[in-house]
Short mmCIF file of C-alpha atoms and ligand atoms in Angstrom, two decimals:
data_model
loop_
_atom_site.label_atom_id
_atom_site.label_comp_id
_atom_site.label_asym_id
_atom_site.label_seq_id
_atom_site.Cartn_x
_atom_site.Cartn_y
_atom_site.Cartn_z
CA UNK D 5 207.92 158.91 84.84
CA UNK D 6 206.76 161.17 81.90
CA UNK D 7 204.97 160.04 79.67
CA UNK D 8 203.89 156.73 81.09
CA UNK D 9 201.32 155.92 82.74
CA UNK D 10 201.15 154.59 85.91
CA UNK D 11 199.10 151.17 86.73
CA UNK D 12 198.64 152.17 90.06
CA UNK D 13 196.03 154.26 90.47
CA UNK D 14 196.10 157.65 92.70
CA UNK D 15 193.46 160.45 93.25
CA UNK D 16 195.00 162.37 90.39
CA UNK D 17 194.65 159.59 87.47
CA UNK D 18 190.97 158.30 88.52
CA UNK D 19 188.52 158.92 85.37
CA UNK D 20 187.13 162.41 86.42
CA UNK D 21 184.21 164.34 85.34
CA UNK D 22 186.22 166.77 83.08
CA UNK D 23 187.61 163.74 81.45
CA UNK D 24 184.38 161.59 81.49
CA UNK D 25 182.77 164.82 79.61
CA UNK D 26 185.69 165.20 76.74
CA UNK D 27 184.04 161.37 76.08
CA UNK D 28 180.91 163.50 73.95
CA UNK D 29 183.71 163.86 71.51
CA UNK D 30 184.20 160.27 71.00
CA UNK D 31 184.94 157.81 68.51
CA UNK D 32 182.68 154.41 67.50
CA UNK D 33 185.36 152.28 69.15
CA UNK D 34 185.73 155.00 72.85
CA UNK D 35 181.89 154.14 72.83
CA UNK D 36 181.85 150.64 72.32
CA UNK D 37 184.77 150.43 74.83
CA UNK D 38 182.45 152.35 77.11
CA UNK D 39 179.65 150.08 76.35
CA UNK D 40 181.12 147.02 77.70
CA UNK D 41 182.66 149.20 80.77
CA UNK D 42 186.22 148.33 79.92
CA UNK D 43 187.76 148.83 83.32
CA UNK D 44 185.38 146.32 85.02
CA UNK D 45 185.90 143.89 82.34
CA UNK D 46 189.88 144.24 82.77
CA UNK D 47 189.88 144.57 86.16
CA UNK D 48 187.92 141.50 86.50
CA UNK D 49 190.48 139.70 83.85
CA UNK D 50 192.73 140.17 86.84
CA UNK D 51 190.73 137.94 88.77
CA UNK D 52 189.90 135.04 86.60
CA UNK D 53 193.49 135.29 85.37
CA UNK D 54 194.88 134.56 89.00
CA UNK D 55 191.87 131.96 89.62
CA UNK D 56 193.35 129.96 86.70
CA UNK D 57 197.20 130.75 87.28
CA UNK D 58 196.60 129.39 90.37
CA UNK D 59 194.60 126.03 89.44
CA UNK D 60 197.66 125.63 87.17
CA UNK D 61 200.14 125.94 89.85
CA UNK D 62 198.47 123.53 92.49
CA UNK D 63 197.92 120.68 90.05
CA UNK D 64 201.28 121.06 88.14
CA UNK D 65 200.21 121.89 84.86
CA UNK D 66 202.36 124.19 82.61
CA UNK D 67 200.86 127.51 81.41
CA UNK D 68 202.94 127.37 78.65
CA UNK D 69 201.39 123.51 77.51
CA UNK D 70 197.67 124.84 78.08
CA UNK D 71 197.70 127.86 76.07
CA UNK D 72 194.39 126.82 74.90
CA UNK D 73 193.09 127.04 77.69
CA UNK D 74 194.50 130.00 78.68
CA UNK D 75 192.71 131.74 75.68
CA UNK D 76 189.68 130.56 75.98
CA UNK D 77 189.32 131.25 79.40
CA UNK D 78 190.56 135.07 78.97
CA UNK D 79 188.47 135.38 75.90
CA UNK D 80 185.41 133.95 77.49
CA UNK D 81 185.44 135.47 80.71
CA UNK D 82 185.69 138.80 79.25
CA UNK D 83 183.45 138.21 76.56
CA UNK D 84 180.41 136.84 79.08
CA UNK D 85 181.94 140.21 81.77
CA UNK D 86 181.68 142.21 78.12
CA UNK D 87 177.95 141.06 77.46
CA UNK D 88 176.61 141.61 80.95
CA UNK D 89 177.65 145.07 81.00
CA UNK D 90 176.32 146.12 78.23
CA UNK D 91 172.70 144.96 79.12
CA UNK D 92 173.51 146.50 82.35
CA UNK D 93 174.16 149.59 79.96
CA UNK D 94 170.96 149.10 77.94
CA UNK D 95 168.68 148.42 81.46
CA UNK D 96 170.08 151.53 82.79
CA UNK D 97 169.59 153.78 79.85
CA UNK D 98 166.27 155.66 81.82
CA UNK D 99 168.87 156.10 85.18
CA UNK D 100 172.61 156.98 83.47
CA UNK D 101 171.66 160.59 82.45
CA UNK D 102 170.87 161.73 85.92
CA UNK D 103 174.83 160.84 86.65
CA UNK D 104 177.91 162.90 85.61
CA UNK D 105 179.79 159.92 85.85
CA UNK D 106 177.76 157.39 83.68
CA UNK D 107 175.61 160.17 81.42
CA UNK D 108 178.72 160.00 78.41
CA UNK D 109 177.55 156.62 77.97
CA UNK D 110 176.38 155.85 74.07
CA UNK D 111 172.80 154.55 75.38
CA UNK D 112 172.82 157.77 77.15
CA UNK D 113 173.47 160.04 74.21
CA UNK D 114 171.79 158.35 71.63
CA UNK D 115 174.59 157.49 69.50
CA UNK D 116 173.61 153.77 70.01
CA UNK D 117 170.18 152.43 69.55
CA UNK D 118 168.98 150.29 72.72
CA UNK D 119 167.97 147.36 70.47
CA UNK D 120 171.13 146.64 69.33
CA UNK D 121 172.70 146.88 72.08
CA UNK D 122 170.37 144.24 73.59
CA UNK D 123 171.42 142.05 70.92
CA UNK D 124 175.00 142.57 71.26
CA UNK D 125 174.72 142.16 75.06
CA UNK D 126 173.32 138.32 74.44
CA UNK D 127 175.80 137.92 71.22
CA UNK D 128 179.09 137.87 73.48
CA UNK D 129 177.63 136.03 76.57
CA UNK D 130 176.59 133.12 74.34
CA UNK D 131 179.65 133.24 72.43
CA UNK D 132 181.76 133.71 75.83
CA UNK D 133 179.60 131.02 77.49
CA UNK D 134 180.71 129.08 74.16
CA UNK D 135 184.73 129.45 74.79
CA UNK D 136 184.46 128.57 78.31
CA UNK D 137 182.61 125.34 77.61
CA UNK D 138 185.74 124.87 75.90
CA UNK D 139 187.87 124.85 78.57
CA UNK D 140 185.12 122.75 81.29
CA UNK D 141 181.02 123.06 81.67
CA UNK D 142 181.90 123.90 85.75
CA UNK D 143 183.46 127.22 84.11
CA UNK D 144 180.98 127.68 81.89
CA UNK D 145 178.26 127.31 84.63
CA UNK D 146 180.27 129.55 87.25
CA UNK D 147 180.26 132.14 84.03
CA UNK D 148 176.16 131.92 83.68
CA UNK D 149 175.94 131.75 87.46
CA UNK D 150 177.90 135.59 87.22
CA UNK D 151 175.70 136.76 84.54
CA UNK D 152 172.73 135.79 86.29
CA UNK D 153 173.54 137.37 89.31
CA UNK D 154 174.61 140.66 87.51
CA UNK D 155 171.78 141.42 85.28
CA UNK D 156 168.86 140.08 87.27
CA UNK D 157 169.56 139.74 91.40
CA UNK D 158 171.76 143.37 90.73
CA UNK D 159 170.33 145.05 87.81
CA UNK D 160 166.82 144.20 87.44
CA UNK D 161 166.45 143.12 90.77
CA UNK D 162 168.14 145.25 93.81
CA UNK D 163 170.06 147.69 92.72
CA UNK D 164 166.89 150.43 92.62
CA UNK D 165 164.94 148.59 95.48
CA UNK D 166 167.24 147.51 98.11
CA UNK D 167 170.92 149.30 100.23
CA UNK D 168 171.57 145.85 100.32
CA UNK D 169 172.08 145.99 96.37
CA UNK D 170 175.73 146.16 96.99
CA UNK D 171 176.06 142.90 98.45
CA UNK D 172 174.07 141.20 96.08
CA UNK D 173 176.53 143.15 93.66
CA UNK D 174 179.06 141.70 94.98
CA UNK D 175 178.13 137.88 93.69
CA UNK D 176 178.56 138.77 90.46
CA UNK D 177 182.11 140.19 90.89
CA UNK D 178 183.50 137.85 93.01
CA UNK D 179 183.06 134.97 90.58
CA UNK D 180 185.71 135.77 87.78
CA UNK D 181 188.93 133.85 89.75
CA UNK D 182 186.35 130.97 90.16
CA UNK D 183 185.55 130.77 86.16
CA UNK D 184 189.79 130.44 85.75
CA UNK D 185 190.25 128.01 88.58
CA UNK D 186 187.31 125.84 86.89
CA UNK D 187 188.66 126.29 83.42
CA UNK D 188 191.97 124.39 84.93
CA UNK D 189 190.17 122.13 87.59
CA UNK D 190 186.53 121.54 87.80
CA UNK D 191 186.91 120.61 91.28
CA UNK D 192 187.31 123.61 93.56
CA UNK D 193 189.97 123.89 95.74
CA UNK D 194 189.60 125.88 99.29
CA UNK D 195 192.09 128.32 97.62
CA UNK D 196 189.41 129.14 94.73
CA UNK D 197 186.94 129.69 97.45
CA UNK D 198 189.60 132.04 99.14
CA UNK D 199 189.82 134.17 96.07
CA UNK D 200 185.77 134.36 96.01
CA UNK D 201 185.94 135.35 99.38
CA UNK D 202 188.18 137.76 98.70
CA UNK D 203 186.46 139.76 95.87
CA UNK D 204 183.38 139.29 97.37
CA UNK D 205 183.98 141.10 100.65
CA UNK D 206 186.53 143.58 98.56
CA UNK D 207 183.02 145.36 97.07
CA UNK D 208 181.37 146.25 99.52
CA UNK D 209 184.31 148.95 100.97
CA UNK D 210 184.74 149.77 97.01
CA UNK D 211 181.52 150.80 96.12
CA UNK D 212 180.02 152.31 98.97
CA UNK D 213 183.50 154.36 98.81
CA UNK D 214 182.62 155.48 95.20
CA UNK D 215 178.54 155.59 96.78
CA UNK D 216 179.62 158.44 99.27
CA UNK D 217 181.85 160.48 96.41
CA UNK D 218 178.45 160.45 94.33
CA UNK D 219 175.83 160.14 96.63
CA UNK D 220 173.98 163.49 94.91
CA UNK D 221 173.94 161.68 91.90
CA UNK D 222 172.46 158.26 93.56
CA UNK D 223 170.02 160.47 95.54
CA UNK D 224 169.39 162.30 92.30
CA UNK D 225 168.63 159.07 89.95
CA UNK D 226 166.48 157.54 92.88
CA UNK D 227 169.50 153.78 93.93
CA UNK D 228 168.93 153.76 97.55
CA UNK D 229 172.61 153.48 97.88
CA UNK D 230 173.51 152.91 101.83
CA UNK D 231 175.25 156.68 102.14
CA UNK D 232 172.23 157.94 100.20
CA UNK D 233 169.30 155.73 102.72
CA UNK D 234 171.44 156.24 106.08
CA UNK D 235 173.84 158.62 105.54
CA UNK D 236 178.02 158.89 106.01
CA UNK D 237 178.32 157.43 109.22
CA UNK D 238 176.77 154.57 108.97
CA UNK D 239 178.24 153.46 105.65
CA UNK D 240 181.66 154.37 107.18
CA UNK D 241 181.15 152.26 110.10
CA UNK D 242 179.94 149.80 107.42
CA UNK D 243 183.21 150.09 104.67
CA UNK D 244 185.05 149.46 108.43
CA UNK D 245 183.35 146.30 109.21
CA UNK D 246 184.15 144.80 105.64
CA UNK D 247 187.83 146.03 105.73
CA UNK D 248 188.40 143.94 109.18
CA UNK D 249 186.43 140.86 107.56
CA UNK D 250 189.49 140.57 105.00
CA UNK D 251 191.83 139.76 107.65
CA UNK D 252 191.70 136.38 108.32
CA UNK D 253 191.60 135.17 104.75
CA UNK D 254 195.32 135.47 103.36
CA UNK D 255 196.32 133.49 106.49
CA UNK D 256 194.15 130.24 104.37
CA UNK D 257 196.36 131.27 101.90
CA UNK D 258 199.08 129.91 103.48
CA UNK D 259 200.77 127.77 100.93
CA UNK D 260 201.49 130.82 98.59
CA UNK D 261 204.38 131.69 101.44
CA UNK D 262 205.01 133.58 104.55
CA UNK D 263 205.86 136.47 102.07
CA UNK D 264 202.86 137.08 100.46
CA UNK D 265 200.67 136.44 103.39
CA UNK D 266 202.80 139.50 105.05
CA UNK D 267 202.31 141.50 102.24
CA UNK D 268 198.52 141.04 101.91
CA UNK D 269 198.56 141.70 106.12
CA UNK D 270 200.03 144.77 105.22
CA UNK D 271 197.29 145.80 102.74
CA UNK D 272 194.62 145.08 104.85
CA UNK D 273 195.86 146.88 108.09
CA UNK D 274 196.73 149.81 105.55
CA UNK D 275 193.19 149.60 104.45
CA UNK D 276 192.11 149.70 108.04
CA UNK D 277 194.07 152.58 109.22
CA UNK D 278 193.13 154.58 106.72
CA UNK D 279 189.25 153.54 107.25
CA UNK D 280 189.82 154.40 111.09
CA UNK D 281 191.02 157.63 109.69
CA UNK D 282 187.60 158.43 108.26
CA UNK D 283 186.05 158.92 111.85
CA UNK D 284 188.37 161.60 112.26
CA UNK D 285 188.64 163.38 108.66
CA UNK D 286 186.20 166.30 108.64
CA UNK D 287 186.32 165.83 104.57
CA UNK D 288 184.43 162.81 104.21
CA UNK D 289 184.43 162.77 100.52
CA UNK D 290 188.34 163.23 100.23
CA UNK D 291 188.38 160.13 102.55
CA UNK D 292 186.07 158.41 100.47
CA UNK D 293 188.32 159.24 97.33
CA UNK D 294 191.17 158.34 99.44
CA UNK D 295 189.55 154.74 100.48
CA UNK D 296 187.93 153.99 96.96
CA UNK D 297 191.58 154.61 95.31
CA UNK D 298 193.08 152.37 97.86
CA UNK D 299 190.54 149.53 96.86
CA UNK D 300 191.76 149.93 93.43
CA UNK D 301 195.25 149.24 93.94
CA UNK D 302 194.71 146.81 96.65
CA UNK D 303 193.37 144.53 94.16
CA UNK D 304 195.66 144.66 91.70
CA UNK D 305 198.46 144.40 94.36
CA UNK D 306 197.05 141.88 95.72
CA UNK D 307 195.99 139.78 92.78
CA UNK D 308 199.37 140.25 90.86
CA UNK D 309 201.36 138.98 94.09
CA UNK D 310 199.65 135.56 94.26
CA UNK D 311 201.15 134.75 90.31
CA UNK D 312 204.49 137.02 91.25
CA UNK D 313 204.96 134.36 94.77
CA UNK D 314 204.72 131.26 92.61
CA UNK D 315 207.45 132.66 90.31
CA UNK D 316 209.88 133.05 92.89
C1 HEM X 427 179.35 145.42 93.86
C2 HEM X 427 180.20 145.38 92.85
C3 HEM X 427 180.80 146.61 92.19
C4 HEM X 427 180.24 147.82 92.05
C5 HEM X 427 178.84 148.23 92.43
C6 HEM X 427 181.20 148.67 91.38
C7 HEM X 427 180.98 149.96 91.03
C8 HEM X 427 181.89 150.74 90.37
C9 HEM X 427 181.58 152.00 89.80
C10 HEM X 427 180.23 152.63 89.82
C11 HEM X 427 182.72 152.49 89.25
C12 HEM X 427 182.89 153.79 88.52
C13 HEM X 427 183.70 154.78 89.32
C14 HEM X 427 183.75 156.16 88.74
O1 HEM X 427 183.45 156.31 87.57
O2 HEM X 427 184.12 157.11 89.48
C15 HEM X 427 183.72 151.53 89.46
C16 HEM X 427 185.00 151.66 89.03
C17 HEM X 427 185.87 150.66 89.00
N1 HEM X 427 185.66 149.39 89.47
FE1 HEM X 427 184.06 148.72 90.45
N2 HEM X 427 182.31 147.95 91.12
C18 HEM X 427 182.09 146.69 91.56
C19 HEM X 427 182.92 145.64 91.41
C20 HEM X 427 184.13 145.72 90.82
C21 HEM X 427 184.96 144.59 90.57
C22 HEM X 427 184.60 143.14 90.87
C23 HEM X 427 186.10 145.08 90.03
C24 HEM X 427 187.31 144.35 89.61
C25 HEM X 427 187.51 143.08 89.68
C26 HEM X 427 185.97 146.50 89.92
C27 HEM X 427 186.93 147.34 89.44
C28 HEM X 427 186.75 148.66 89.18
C29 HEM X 427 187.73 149.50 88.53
C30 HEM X 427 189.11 149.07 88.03
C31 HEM X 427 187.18 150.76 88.43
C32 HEM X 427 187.84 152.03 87.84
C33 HEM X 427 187.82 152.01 86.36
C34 HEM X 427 186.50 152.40 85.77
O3 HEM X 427 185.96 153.49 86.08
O4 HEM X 427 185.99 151.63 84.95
N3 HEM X 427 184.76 146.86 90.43
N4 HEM X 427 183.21 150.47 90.15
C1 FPP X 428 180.95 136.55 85.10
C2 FPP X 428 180.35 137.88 85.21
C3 FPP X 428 179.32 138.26 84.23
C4 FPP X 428 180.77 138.70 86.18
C5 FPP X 428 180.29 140.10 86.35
C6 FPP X 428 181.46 141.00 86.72
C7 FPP X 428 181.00 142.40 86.97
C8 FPP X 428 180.28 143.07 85.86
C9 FPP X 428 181.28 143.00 88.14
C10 FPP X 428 180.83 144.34 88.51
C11 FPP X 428 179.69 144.26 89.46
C12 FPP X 428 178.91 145.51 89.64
C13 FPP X 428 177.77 145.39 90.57
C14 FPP X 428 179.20 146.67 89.01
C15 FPP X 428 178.44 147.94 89.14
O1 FPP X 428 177.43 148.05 88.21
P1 FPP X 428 176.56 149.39 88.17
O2 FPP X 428 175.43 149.17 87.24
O3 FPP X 428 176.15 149.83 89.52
O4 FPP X 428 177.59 150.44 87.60
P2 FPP X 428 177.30 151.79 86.82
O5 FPP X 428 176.62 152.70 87.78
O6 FPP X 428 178.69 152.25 86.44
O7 FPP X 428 176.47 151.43 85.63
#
């Protein structure tokens, strides 16, 4: 529809280079937004927002009678999400200008000193960490547990040593919808373990997607991403394996309905077929546009339809 935008993402609406590069015109607020990597910290709001909608649906509990917690569990989670990036930003200054895609950033061009940025980093995790004790210390925990594994196994750690940084990546991201189910209920429920499951295997197909699209730049800036260390077929065999290990887990899922374990079938064997159709494309980074597109929606689908199914 004109003039609105679509939630869904397709390959025509995905943050380009020509629009990444209109970002040297920026205001303070564009470059604090892109400090604390806004998309990552919404998209992972998705996921601790379905973690706790959940909790509150399995033990009865109103949403509308723990509003509290509701808040602080938003607030925190993308606070502590907030704070980890931007250290991530701040560690990665010497590595972002080698990348079209990350060389915009404001520790890139200078317009924000690295110190405070540090400082700011530590500032919202402690006061995220803060809100989500709030709520229960399991959440709060979960929340270090993601900034731990973010800025030291990923950042620090693997991400310029080791192909297998994506999987350690993947900790990190997977915990948001256990922070919200442990705001609600300390005690974790198979289903919270479902949703880590989920996220956590989700990665892998996501980034090396996005990891083939740029593998110049990886190459260039020296992260031994997987397409970068052992080239297209391998990682495409690789995004293939992860996409297959989703199936099973909607089935434990069960108890949201027949309807929305259909519907999440339906994602994944969309995900596959369009993965099988990688060993036939001759355009391997279309495909990987194609595939890394497809990741993006299929979480949002995906996450939205476990809150829309309890509605019903
Ligand atoms: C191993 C973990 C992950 C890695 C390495 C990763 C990497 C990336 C990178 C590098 C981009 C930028 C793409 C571009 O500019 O072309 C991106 C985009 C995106 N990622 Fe991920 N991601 C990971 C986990 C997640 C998680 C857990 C979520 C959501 C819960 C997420 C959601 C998104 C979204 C919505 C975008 C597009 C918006 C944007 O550019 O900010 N990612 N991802
Ligand atoms: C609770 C908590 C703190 C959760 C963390 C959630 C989170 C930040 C998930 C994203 C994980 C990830 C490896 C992103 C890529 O970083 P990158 O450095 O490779 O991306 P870049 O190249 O765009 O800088």
């Amino acid at each position: 529809m004109a003039g609105t935008k679509s939630v869904l993402v397709t390959d025509k609406n995905i943050p380009d280079d020509e629009n990444r590069d209109q970002g040297y015109k920026t205001t303070a607020f564009k470059d604090f937004l892109a400090l604390i990597k806004i998309g990552i910290v919404n998209s992972n709001l998705i996921t601790a927002f379905t973690g706790m909608w959940l909790a509150l649906y399995f033990s009865d509990k109103s949403f509308l009678q723990e509003l509290d917690i509701v808040f602080y569990t938003l607030i925190g989670s993308a606070l502590v999400i907030a704070g980890s990036c931007a250290i991530n930003n701040f560690y990665d200054r010497d590595i972002d200008h080698v990348m079209e895609r990350t060389k915009v950033r404001p520790t890139v061009t200078g317009k924000i000193n690295p110190k405070p940025v540090l400082v700011l980093g530590i500032l919202l995790i402690l006061v995220g960490t803060g809100l989500l004790l709030l709520t229960t210390v399991m959440a709060a925990v979960i929340g270090l547990i993601g900034v731990f594994s973010y800025i030291f196994l990923y950042t620090i750690w693997s991400k310029r040593r080791y192909t297998i940084n994506t999987v350690i990546g993947s900790i990190s991201g997977a915990t948001p919808p256990l922070i919200g189910w442990a705001a609600v209920d300390s005690d974790l429920h198979l289903i919270a373990w479902i949703l880590f499951l989920i996220m956590f295997i989700w990665q892998p197909p996501h980034f090396l997607a996005l990891a083939m699209r740029r593998v110049d730049e990886y190459r260039a800036a020296g992260v031994p991403m997987l397409p970068v260390v052992h080239g297209f077929d391998i990682t495409k065999r690789q995004i293939l394996i992860w996409v297959i290990c989703l199936f099973p887990l909607p089935f434990y899922l069960h108890s949201l309905g027949y309807i929305f374990v259909i519907l999440a079938t339906l994602l994944n064997v969309g995900w596959l077929v369009l993965g099988l159709k990688g060993y036939k494309k001759k355009d391997d980074i279309k495909w990987a546009t194609q595939m890394f597109v497809y990741s993006l929606n299929y979480l949002t689908i995906m996450f939205v339809a476990m809150v829309i199914v309890t509605l019903v």
